[in-house]
Short mmCIF file of C-alpha atoms (C1' of nucleotides) in Angstrom, two decimals:
data_model
loop_
_atom_site.label_atom_id
_atom_site.label_comp_id
_atom_site.label_asym_id
_atom_site.label_seq_id
_atom_site.Cartn_x
_atom_site.Cartn_y
_atom_site.Cartn_z
CA MET A 1 128.94 65.33 67.05
CA LYS A 2 127.74 68.86 67.45
CA ALA A 3 126.93 70.00 70.94
CA LEU A 4 123.26 70.13 71.80
CA VAL A 5 121.67 73.45 72.53
CA LEU A 6 118.60 73.42 74.72
CA PRO A 7 116.36 76.37 75.52
CA ALA A 8 117.25 77.99 78.82
CA PHE A 9 115.50 76.62 81.87
CA GLU A 10 115.85 77.71 85.44
CA ARG A 11 116.24 74.80 87.80
CA PRO A 12 114.21 75.26 90.95
CA GLU A 13 116.03 74.39 94.14
CA GLY A 14 115.28 70.93 95.42
CA MET A 15 114.24 69.62 92.03
CA THR A 16 115.69 66.21 91.35
CA THR A 17 118.04 65.71 88.43
CA HIS A 18 115.50 63.48 86.78
CA ASP A 19 112.68 66.01 87.10
CA TYR A 20 114.94 68.70 85.75
CA ALA A 21 115.93 66.63 82.76
CA PHE A 22 112.32 65.72 82.05
CA ALA A 23 111.01 69.26 82.37
CA ARG A 24 113.75 70.73 80.24
CA LEU A 25 113.54 68.19 77.45
CA ARG A 26 109.78 68.36 77.47
CA GLN A 27 109.81 72.10 77.14
CA ALA A 28 112.39 71.91 74.38
CA ILE A 29 110.21 69.54 72.38
CA MET A 30 107.04 71.50 73.12
CA VAL A 31 108.40 74.69 71.60
CA GLY A 32 109.82 72.94 68.57
CA ALA A 33 113.50 72.92 69.43
CA PHE A 34 113.89 69.45 67.89
CA ARG A 35 113.13 68.72 64.28
CA PRO A 36 111.21 65.59 63.26
CA GLY A 37 113.56 62.69 62.63
CA THR A 38 116.28 64.05 64.86
CA SER A 39 117.92 61.32 66.89
CA VAL A 40 119.14 61.87 70.42
CA THR A 41 121.40 59.82 72.63
CA ILE A 42 121.27 59.24 76.33
CA ARG A 43 124.90 60.08 76.89
CA GLY A 44 124.70 63.14 74.68
CA LEU A 45 121.80 64.57 76.59
CA ALA A 46 123.38 63.60 79.89
CA GLU A 47 126.39 65.64 78.93
CA ALA A 48 124.29 68.58 77.75
CA LEU A 49 122.40 68.49 81.04
CA GLU A 50 125.57 67.95 83.04
CA SER A 51 124.36 64.77 84.66
CA SER A 52 124.56 61.03 84.09
CA PRO A 53 122.69 58.46 81.97
CA THR A 54 120.37 57.18 84.69
CA PRO A 55 118.11 60.20 85.26
CA VAL A 56 118.22 61.14 81.58
CA ARG A 57 117.12 57.70 80.51
CA GLU A 58 114.19 57.88 82.88
CA ALA A 59 113.19 61.23 81.42
CA LEU A 60 113.43 59.87 77.88
CA ARG A 61 111.33 56.87 78.81
CA GLN A 62 108.64 59.15 80.14
CA LEU A 63 108.75 61.28 77.03
CA THR A 64 108.18 58.21 74.89
CA SER A 65 105.21 57.25 77.05
CA ILE A 66 103.51 60.48 76.11
CA GLY A 67 104.41 60.29 72.45
CA ALA A 68 107.04 63.01 72.45
CA LEU A 69 109.81 60.61 71.44
CA HIS A 70 110.05 57.15 69.90
CA PHE A 71 112.30 54.28 70.84
CA LEU A 72 112.92 52.41 67.61
CA GLU A 73 113.45 48.65 67.35
CA ASN A 74 117.19 49.24 67.05
CA ARG A 75 116.88 51.09 70.35
CA ARG A 76 117.62 54.40 68.75
CA ILE A 77 115.75 57.36 70.16
CA VAL A 78 114.22 59.75 67.66
CA VAL A 79 111.83 62.64 67.39
CA PRO A 80 108.79 61.21 65.58
CA ARG A 81 108.25 62.16 61.96
CA ILE A 82 104.90 63.63 61.06
CA THR A 83 102.90 62.70 58.01
CA PRO A 84 100.05 64.85 56.72
CA ALA A 85 97.57 62.18 57.88
CA ARG A 86 99.10 62.09 61.33
CA PHE A 87 99.01 65.85 61.48
CA GLU A 88 95.34 65.93 60.61
CA GLU A 89 94.70 63.27 63.23
CA LEU A 90 96.47 65.31 65.88
CA ILE A 91 94.51 68.43 65.06
CA SER A 92 91.18 66.62 65.19
CA LEU A 93 92.17 65.13 68.54
CA ARG A 94 93.03 68.57 69.84
CA ILE A 95 89.63 69.84 68.83
CA VAL A 96 87.78 66.97 70.47
CA LEU A 97 89.80 66.97 73.67
CA GLU A 98 90.05 70.69 74.17
CA SER A 99 86.48 71.65 73.37
CA HIS A 100 85.44 68.97 75.84
CA ALA A 101 87.86 70.19 78.49
CA ALA A 102 86.78 73.79 77.94
CA ARG A 103 83.12 72.92 78.26
CA ARG A 104 83.67 71.17 81.55
CA ALA A 105 85.72 74.04 82.93
CA VAL A 106 83.13 76.77 82.36
CA ALA A 107 81.24 76.22 85.60
CA HIS A 108 84.45 76.41 87.65
CA LEU A 109 85.91 79.65 86.32
CA SER A 110 85.57 82.67 88.60
CA GLU A 111 85.37 86.20 87.23
CA ARG A 112 88.82 86.80 88.61
CA GLN A 113 90.15 83.80 86.71
CA ILE A 114 88.55 85.06 83.53
CA ASP A 115 90.25 88.42 84.10
CA HIS A 116 93.54 86.57 84.30
CA ILE A 117 92.81 84.80 81.06
CA VAL A 118 92.12 88.15 79.43
CA ALA A 119 95.51 89.34 80.63
CA ILE A 120 97.17 86.32 79.08
CA ASP A 121 95.42 87.01 75.79
CA GLU A 122 96.78 90.55 75.82
CA ALA A 123 100.25 89.17 76.47
CA ILE A 124 99.86 86.96 73.43
CA GLU A 125 99.02 89.89 71.19
CA ALA A 126 101.91 91.87 72.61
CA SER A 127 104.31 89.02 71.87
CA ILE A 128 103.02 88.74 68.34
CA LEU A 129 103.37 92.45 67.69
CA ALA A 130 106.90 92.26 69.09
CA GLY A 131 107.65 89.36 66.76
CA GLU A 132 108.54 87.07 69.65
CA LYS A 133 107.28 83.81 68.22
CA ALA A 134 108.39 81.48 71.01
CA ALA A 135 106.94 83.73 73.68
CA ALA A 136 103.67 83.96 71.80
CA LEU A 137 103.56 80.20 71.55
CA ILE A 138 104.13 79.69 75.26
CA ALA A 139 101.56 82.32 76.15
CA ASN A 140 99.02 80.75 73.83
CA GLN A 141 99.46 77.39 75.55
CA GLN A 142 99.10 79.14 78.86
CA PHE A 143 95.81 80.64 77.66
CA HIS A 144 94.39 77.23 76.92
CA ARG A 145 95.83 75.57 79.99
CA GLN A 146 94.41 78.23 82.28
CA ILE A 147 90.92 77.51 81.05
CA TYR A 148 91.03 73.73 81.17
CA THR A 149 92.70 73.44 84.58
CA ALA A 150 90.02 75.54 86.24
CA ASN A 151 88.13 72.29 86.58
CA PRO A 152 89.68 70.79 89.75
CA ASP A 153 88.81 67.21 88.87
CA GLN A 154 90.00 67.62 85.31
CA ILE A 155 91.81 64.64 83.82
CA ALA A 156 92.27 65.75 80.25
CA MET A 157 95.17 68.19 80.62
CA PRO A 158 97.94 65.58 80.53
CA LEU A 159 96.38 64.04 77.44
CA ILE A 160 96.09 67.43 75.77
CA GLU A 161 99.69 68.21 76.53
CA SER A 162 100.65 64.89 75.02
CA VAL A 163 99.07 66.05 71.77
CA TRP A 164 100.80 69.41 72.03
CA LEU A 165 104.11 67.62 72.44
CA GLN A 166 103.48 65.57 69.35
CA LEU A 167 102.77 68.74 67.41
CA GLY A 168 105.84 70.48 68.83
CA PRO A 169 108.40 69.46 66.21
CA ILE A 170 106.29 70.67 63.30
CA LEU A 171 105.62 73.87 65.18
CA GLY A 172 109.33 74.56 65.20
CA ILE A 173 109.49 74.13 61.45
CA ALA A 174 106.42 76.27 60.90
CA MET A 175 107.92 79.07 62.96
CA GLU A 176 111.05 79.09 60.86
CA HIS A 177 109.18 79.31 57.60
CA VAL A 178 106.58 81.86 58.51
CA ALA A 179 107.90 85.36 58.12
CA GLU A 180 105.50 86.90 60.58
CA LEU A 181 102.78 85.50 62.77
CA TYR A 182 99.36 86.49 61.63
CA VAL A 183 96.84 86.55 64.37
CA VAL A 184 93.91 84.31 63.70
CA ASP A 185 92.47 83.36 67.02
CA ARG A 186 89.05 83.13 68.57
CA HIS A 187 90.23 84.03 72.04
CA ARG A 188 88.01 87.08 72.34
CA GLU A 189 85.03 84.98 71.33
CA ALA A 190 85.93 82.31 73.88
CA ILE A 191 86.29 84.89 76.64
CA ASP A 192 82.92 86.43 75.90
CA ALA A 193 81.34 82.99 75.99
CA LEU A 194 83.06 82.26 79.30
CA ARG A 195 81.57 85.41 80.81
CA ARG A 196 78.12 84.36 79.63
CA ARG A 197 78.71 80.85 81.03
CA ASP A 198 77.67 79.54 77.65
CA GLU A 199 79.26 76.10 77.52
CA ASP A 200 78.32 75.36 73.94
CA ALA A 201 79.70 78.67 72.72
CA VAL A 202 82.94 78.17 74.66
CA ALA A 203 83.43 74.71 73.20
CA GLU A 204 82.67 76.05 69.75
CA ALA A 205 85.09 78.95 70.08
CA ILE A 206 87.93 76.75 71.29
CA GLY A 207 87.28 74.28 68.49
CA ALA A 208 87.31 77.04 65.90
CA ASP A 209 90.43 78.55 67.44
CA ILE A 210 92.31 75.31 66.94
CA ARG A 211 90.85 74.61 63.52
CA GLU A 212 91.68 78.05 62.15
CA GLY A 213 94.99 78.41 63.97
CA ILE A 214 97.69 75.84 63.46
CA GLY A 215 95.10 73.48 62.07
CA GLY A 216 94.38 76.01 59.36
CA PHE A 217 97.48 75.06 57.44
CA ASP A 218 96.14 73.15 54.51
CA GLN A 219 97.42 69.76 53.52
CA GLN A 220 99.63 71.20 50.81
CA ALA A 221 101.38 73.61 53.14
CA ILE A 222 101.97 70.82 55.64
CA ALA A 223 103.33 68.51 52.98
CA LYS A 224 105.76 71.22 51.97
CA LEU A 225 106.87 71.76 55.52
CA LEU A 226 107.26 68.05 56.10
CA SER A 227 109.36 67.61 53.01
CA LEU A 228 111.64 70.37 54.17
CA ALA A 229 112.00 68.53 57.46
CA GLY A 230 113.05 65.29 55.81
CA MET B 1 106.08 43.24 104.26
CA LYS B 2 103.91 40.80 102.38
CA ALA B 3 105.22 39.49 99.12
CA LEU B 4 103.68 41.03 96.01
CA VAL B 5 101.61 38.86 93.74
CA LEU B 6 101.35 39.95 90.15
CA PRO B 7 99.16 38.41 87.46
CA ALA B 8 101.04 35.92 85.34
CA PHE B 9 102.76 37.23 82.28
CA GLU B 10 104.78 35.40 79.71
CA ARG B 11 108.01 37.16 78.90
CA PRO B 12 108.75 37.13 75.18
CA GLU B 13 112.30 36.28 74.30
CA GLY B 14 114.47 39.27 73.61
CA MET B 15 112.29 41.63 75.61
CA THR B 16 114.35 43.94 77.79
CA THR B 17 113.98 43.81 81.54
CA HIS B 18 112.56 47.29 81.50
CA ASP B 19 109.95 46.49 78.88
CA TYR B 20 108.97 43.39 80.78
CA ALA B 21 108.57 45.30 84.02
CA PHE B 22 106.55 48.00 82.32
CA ALA B 23 104.26 45.60 80.48
CA ARG B 24 103.65 43.45 83.52
CA LEU B 25 102.95 46.29 85.92
CA ARG B 26 100.79 48.01 83.37
CA GLN B 27 98.72 44.92 82.84
CA ALA B 28 98.40 44.39 86.58
CA ILE B 29 97.04 47.89 87.05
CA MET B 30 94.82 47.66 84.00
CA VAL B 31 92.95 44.63 85.32
CA GLY B 32 92.61 46.04 88.80
CA ALA B 33 95.24 44.03 90.63
CA PHE B 34 96.18 47.08 92.72
CA ARG B 35 93.71 48.84 95.00
CA PRO B 36 93.52 52.63 95.10
CA GLY B 37 95.84 54.05 97.73
CA THR B 38 98.18 51.07 97.65
CA SER B 39 101.81 52.10 97.86
CA VAL B 40 104.56 50.30 96.03
CA THR B 41 108.32 50.44 96.35
CA ILE B 42 110.97 50.21 93.73
CA ARG B 43 112.96 47.57 95.55
CA GLY B 44 109.85 45.56 96.38
CA LEU B 45 108.80 45.39 92.75
CA ALA B 46 112.35 44.73 91.65
CA GLU B 47 112.37 41.71 93.92
CA ALA B 48 108.96 40.53 92.74
CA LEU B 49 110.14 40.84 89.15
CA GLU B 50 113.51 39.32 89.96
CA SER B 51 115.47 42.24 88.65
CA SER B 52 117.06 45.41 89.95
CA PRO B 53 115.90 48.94 90.77
CA THR B 54 117.06 50.61 87.55
CA PRO B 55 114.65 49.09 85.02
CA VAL B 56 111.81 49.01 87.53
CA ARG B 57 112.20 52.67 88.32
CA GLU B 58 112.05 53.46 84.63
CA ALA B 59 108.85 51.47 84.31
CA LEU B 60 107.32 53.24 87.30
CA ARG B 61 108.26 56.62 85.88
CA GLN B 62 106.49 55.75 82.65
CA LEU B 63 103.42 54.58 84.50
CA THR B 64 103.21 57.89 86.32
CA SER B 65 103.46 59.71 83.01
CA ILE B 66 100.27 58.06 81.87
CA GLY B 67 98.43 58.54 85.13
CA ALA B 68 98.57 54.93 86.28
CA LEU B 69 100.63 55.78 89.36
CA HIS B 70 101.46 58.88 91.37
CA PHE B 71 104.78 60.00 92.80
CA LEU B 72 103.88 61.92 95.94
CA GLU B 73 105.86 64.90 97.27
CA ASN B 74 107.50 62.61 99.83
CA ARG B 75 108.56 60.51 96.87
CA ARG B 76 106.29 57.68 97.82
CA ILE B 77 104.72 55.84 94.92
CA VAL B 78 101.01 55.12 95.20
CA VAL B 79 98.06 53.93 93.16
CA PRO B 80 95.87 57.05 92.76
CA ARG B 81 92.69 57.28 94.78
CA ILE B 82 89.49 57.90 92.89
CA THR B 83 86.81 60.34 93.96
CA PRO B 84 83.29 60.20 92.52
CA ALA B 85 83.99 63.43 90.63
CA ARG B 86 87.20 62.04 89.18
CA PHE B 87 85.40 58.88 88.21
CA GLU B 88 82.72 60.82 86.39
CA GLU B 89 85.42 62.83 84.65
CA LEU B 90 87.17 59.67 83.49
CA ILE B 91 83.98 58.19 82.10
CA SER B 92 83.11 61.34 80.18
CA LEU B 93 86.62 61.38 78.76
CA ARG B 94 86.27 57.79 77.67
CA ILE B 95 83.05 58.64 75.86
CA VAL B 96 84.53 61.62 74.07
CA LEU B 97 87.78 59.92 73.12
CA GLU B 98 86.42 56.57 72.13
CA SER B 99 83.42 57.70 70.13
CA HIS B 100 85.82 59.95 68.24
CA ALA B 101 88.32 57.15 67.69
CA ALA B 102 85.57 54.78 66.60
CA ARG B 103 84.17 57.26 64.12
CA ARG B 104 87.53 57.77 62.52
CA ALA B 105 88.16 54.05 62.26
CA VAL B 106 85.00 53.15 60.36
CA ALA B 107 86.38 53.87 56.90
CA HIS B 108 89.43 51.70 57.53
CA LEU B 109 87.74 48.52 58.76
CA SER B 110 87.59 45.67 56.26
CA GLU B 111 84.82 43.09 56.35
CA ARG B 112 87.39 40.58 57.54
CA GLN B 113 88.34 42.84 60.41
CA ILE B 114 84.71 43.24 61.36
CA ASP B 115 84.35 39.46 61.38
CA HIS B 116 87.25 39.32 63.81
CA ILE B 117 85.57 41.87 66.02
CA VAL B 118 82.42 39.73 66.02
CA ALA B 119 84.53 36.79 67.16
CA ILE B 120 85.92 38.85 70.02
CA ASP B 121 82.42 39.81 71.05
CA GLU B 122 81.45 36.15 71.17
CA ALA B 123 84.50 35.46 73.32
CA ILE B 124 83.36 38.16 75.71
CA GLU B 125 79.96 36.57 76.12
CA ALA B 126 81.53 33.16 76.62
CA SER B 127 83.78 34.53 79.34
CA ILE B 128 80.85 36.16 81.07
CA LEU B 129 78.79 32.99 81.00
CA ALA B 130 81.77 31.10 82.38
CA GLY B 131 82.09 33.65 85.17
CA GLU B 132 85.62 34.55 84.17
CA LYS B 133 85.57 38.22 85.03
CA ALA B 134 89.21 39.05 84.26
CA ALA B 135 89.06 37.29 80.92
CA ALA B 136 85.86 39.13 80.03
CA LEU B 137 87.50 42.41 80.95
CA ILE B 138 90.54 41.76 78.77
CA ALA B 139 88.41 40.64 75.87
CA ASN B 140 86.22 43.71 76.20
CA GLN B 141 89.27 45.95 75.98
CA GLN B 142 90.40 43.96 72.98
CA PHE B 143 87.03 44.58 71.33
CA HIS B 144 87.43 48.32 71.65
CA ARG B 145 91.11 48.36 70.76
CA GLN B 146 90.52 46.34 67.64
CA ILE B 147 88.11 48.94 66.34
CA TYR B 148 90.13 52.04 67.12
CA THR B 149 93.46 50.75 65.87
CA ALA B 150 92.03 49.94 62.45
CA ASN B 151 92.82 53.54 61.63
CA PRO B 152 96.52 53.37 60.70
CA ASP B 153 97.22 57.01 61.51
CA GLN B 154 95.34 56.83 64.76
CA ILE B 155 96.83 58.74 67.67
CA ALA B 156 94.16 58.34 70.29
CA MET B 157 94.81 54.77 71.44
CA PRO B 158 97.59 55.61 73.90
CA LEU B 159 95.42 58.32 75.41
CA ILE B 160 92.46 55.98 75.69
CA GLU B 161 94.59 53.36 77.38
CA SER B 162 95.77 56.01 79.80
CA VAL B 163 92.15 56.51 80.83
CA TRP B 164 91.63 52.75 81.08
CA LEU B 165 94.63 52.53 83.37
CA GLN B 166 93.26 55.23 85.60
CA LEU B 167 90.00 53.33 85.83
CA GLY B 168 91.77 50.03 86.49
CA PRO B 169 91.98 50.16 90.27
CA ILE B 170 88.26 50.82 90.70
CA LEU B 171 87.55 48.06 88.23
CA GLY B 172 89.29 45.64 90.53
CA ILE B 173 87.10 46.69 93.43
CA ALA B 174 83.97 46.53 91.34
CA MET B 175 84.80 43.01 90.24
CA GLU B 176 85.12 41.88 93.83
CA HIS B 177 81.79 43.33 94.88
CA VAL B 178 79.71 42.27 91.94
CA ALA B 179 78.45 38.75 92.35
CA GLU B 180 77.97 38.14 88.66
CA LEU B 181 78.61 40.19 85.60
CA TYR B 182 75.45 41.32 83.95
CA VAL B 183 75.84 41.96 80.30
CA VAL B 184 74.87 45.43 79.29
CA ASP B 185 76.73 46.23 76.15
CA ARG B 186 75.97 47.79 72.83
CA HIS B 187 78.49 45.72 70.92
CA ARG B 188 75.94 44.19 68.60
CA GLU B 189 74.65 47.64 67.78
CA ALA B 190 78.17 48.89 67.12
CA ILE B 191 78.93 45.97 64.85
CA ASP B 192 75.78 46.50 62.81
CA ALA B 193 76.66 50.16 62.42
CA LEU B 194 80.19 49.21 61.35
CA ARG B 195 78.79 46.98 58.61
CA ARG B 196 76.62 49.81 57.39
CA ARG B 197 79.62 52.20 57.53
CA ASP B 198 77.44 54.53 59.54
CA GLU B 199 79.95 56.67 61.40
CA ASP B 200 77.41 58.50 63.52
CA ALA B 201 75.74 55.29 64.59
CA VAL B 202 79.09 53.69 65.47
CA ALA B 203 80.09 56.66 67.58
CA GLU B 204 76.71 56.66 69.27
CA ALA B 205 76.83 52.93 70.01
CA ILE B 206 80.32 53.14 71.52
CA GLY B 207 79.32 56.14 73.60
CA ALA B 208 76.25 54.32 74.88
CA ASP B 209 78.26 51.19 75.54
CA ILE B 210 80.59 53.09 77.84
CA ARG B 211 77.84 55.13 79.46
CA GLU B 212 75.69 52.11 80.25
CA GLY B 213 78.56 49.80 81.06
CA ILE B 214 81.00 50.74 83.77
CA GLY B 215 79.78 54.30 83.54
CA GLY B 216 76.35 53.09 84.47
CA PHE B 217 77.29 52.74 88.12
CA ASP B 218 75.52 55.65 89.74
CA GLN B 219 77.29 58.07 92.03
CA GLN B 220 76.00 56.30 95.11
CA ALA B 221 77.33 52.93 94.10
CA ILE B 222 80.71 54.45 93.33
CA ALA B 223 80.85 56.27 96.62
CA LYS B 224 80.17 52.99 98.39
CA LEU B 225 82.89 51.24 96.46
CA LEU B 226 85.33 54.04 97.10
CA SER B 227 84.66 54.04 100.84
CA LEU B 228 85.36 50.33 100.93
CA ALA B 229 88.63 51.02 99.20
CA GLY B 230 89.70 53.65 101.74
"C1'" DT C 1 133.84 53.85 41.62
"C1'" DT C 2 131.28 50.60 44.17
"C1'" DT C 3 130.74 46.92 47.36
"C1'" DC C 4 132.25 44.05 50.98
"C1'" DT C 5 134.71 43.16 55.32
"C1'" DG C 6 136.26 43.79 59.88
"C1'" DA C 7 138.00 46.56 63.56
"C1'" DA C 8 137.03 50.50 66.47
"C1'" DA C 9 133.83 53.62 68.46
"C1'" DA C 10 129.41 54.68 70.14
"C1'" DT C 11 125.25 53.38 72.35
"C1'" DG C 12 121.49 51.23 75.22
"C1'" DT C 13 121.00 48.13 79.19
"C1'" DG C 14 121.02 46.73 83.79
"C1'" DA C 15 123.27 45.67 88.22
"C1'" DT C 16 125.55 47.82 92.06
"C1'" DC C 17 126.82 51.05 95.47
"C1'" DA C 18 127.08 55.27 98.27
"C1'" DC C 19 124.30 58.91 99.86
"C1'" DA C 20 120.44 61.66 101.57
"C1'" DA C 21 115.80 61.84 102.82
"C1'" DT C 22 111.98 59.61 104.86
"C1'" DA C 23 109.53 56.44 107.63
"C1'" DT C 24 109.28 53.30 111.48
"C1'" DA C 25 109.50 51.92 116.04
"C1'" DA C 26 111.32 51.73 120.53
"C1'" DG C 27 112.09 54.24 124.65
"C1'" DA C 28 111.82 58.40 127.59
"C1'" DA C 29 109.37 62.30 129.36
"C1'" DT C 30 105.06 64.46 130.56
"C1'" DA D 1 97.93 56.82 128.37
"C1'" DT D 2 99.89 60.20 125.34
"C1'" DT D 3 103.39 62.79 123.25
"C1'" DC D 4 108.07 63.67 122.13
"C1'" DT D 5 112.73 62.11 121.01
"C1'" DT D 6 116.03 59.36 118.87
"C1'" DA D 7 118.12 55.48 116.75
"C1'" DT D 8 117.37 52.10 113.17
"C1'" DA D 9 115.55 50.52 108.92
"C1'" DT D 10 113.64 51.58 104.61
"C1'" DT D 11 113.45 54.00 100.43
"C1'" DG D 12 114.37 57.01 96.35
"C1'" DT D 13 118.26 59.05 93.84
"C1'" DG D 14 122.04 59.24 90.83
"C1'" DA D 15 126.75 58.04 89.38
"C1'" DT D 16 129.46 54.30 87.66
"C1'" DC D 17 130.85 50.23 85.36
"C1'" DA D 18 130.73 45.95 82.62
"C1'" DC D 19 128.44 43.91 78.87
"C1'" DA D 20 126.04 43.15 74.43
"C1'" DT D 21 124.38 45.26 70.44
"C1'" DT D 22 124.65 48.50 66.92
"C1'" DT D 23 126.76 51.89 64.20
"C1'" DT D 24 130.58 53.92 61.86
"C1'" DC D 25 134.32 53.97 58.91
"C1'" DA D 26 138.75 52.75 57.05
"C1'" DG D 27 140.76 49.55 53.95
"C1'" DA D 28 140.54 45.64 50.80
"C1'" DA D 29 138.38 43.34 46.93
"C1'" DA D 30 135.73 43.45 42.66
#
DNA sequence: TTTCTGAAAATGTGATCACAATATAAGAAT
DNA sequence: ATTCTTATATTGTGATCACATTTTCAGAAA
């Protein structure tokens, strides 16, 4: 049994053991630290997190509720495998959910908030130029999240993050097999549309961003990646 | 402390205590057995379910992950309150998610499956005529679920059910304050479109069904309901 | 070499308990 | 009558342990 290695995570003071376990595992999955098909154990994670089974099991249960993990019939806990069809389904869901969320956020974004989003976009490009894949990934998620959560009554964010989590494992594989990140995003276009308060254009830009970004991998490339992950 | 009363639920043999607790609580919330703002306790539910805190807490954690419950800062567990804006947000999400899921299911539905869906629709009407509100509600959900899950690679169902769960509590209130259910559904239209394999028409019918069904309550009616639920 | 068998190890499950934080309610002070 | 204080009860948290199931693997049989 090799020891588990989880991405670093600072534990805020006062955070419960359960919340810590959940946040850390969630983040690990989100950035692709686990490969599809990997199986995890409660005790193993409890040891890695220096705690006990109870809070870890609660965290794992939550992660299964949002599709990040699967409890099999034999009660084994695994990172879900991804088929090409499932991948395509996830991408189309991202497009539908996120263009909707973006559209409904437009009216709530202040100029100051848009400035902040611009700053995040610049951070993304900086990370890419520096070759820091994980940082670029996190910043890209932050870019999207910042837009959608501007709507104070917004409900979609947890659902969107559920989809992100389900895409996480394949993201990790993709990052390993892509020599350098090539920037193909529509962020500039989305920002311009935000400034014009053009809801249709914002929704369109976000949809295209997703379609041409990770969704741009064609079926063949995905199949190849998935076979490598077997 | 008044004893909790949960809707009946038959426990399949071999089902773990945790799964039983989760399924039963989930169903209770889904059909509106809990009012918005209600607070629940781990020990109270453990007693009602004749088990212990551990599996119940796991079930509650899962339910919060899908938006059915909220853990407050003080660590109290409550059924989320619903504002008119949040309600409108939930309905628009339902429309987006479900018309998308319906569209992507069309190609997978066999004639036999469509026949089954017709049978469910007839059961809905029978329940309405018999005045059995809860049964009509369950059957209506079954109608929608049956369509969406025809797509074997479908990912959206858990997200859709998350939205249903968040609408559950207000459903319970609505059922109490509506003397008789008036049938305003587009099921027949959806079924015809399914037979024609007309994806656009199916998506449109499902969207209209949601919009004119529960979504049809205008803001004023919702505000009244929500004030009663204070 | 392959397959079968059984013992040992690993694993998920759930009840219990001690502890800390929070809420509740009774009584005192203003 | 209202507000503040304090003691009691309630509640969430997390570690631990016993149990049942599953997995793993060494050794025997074919």
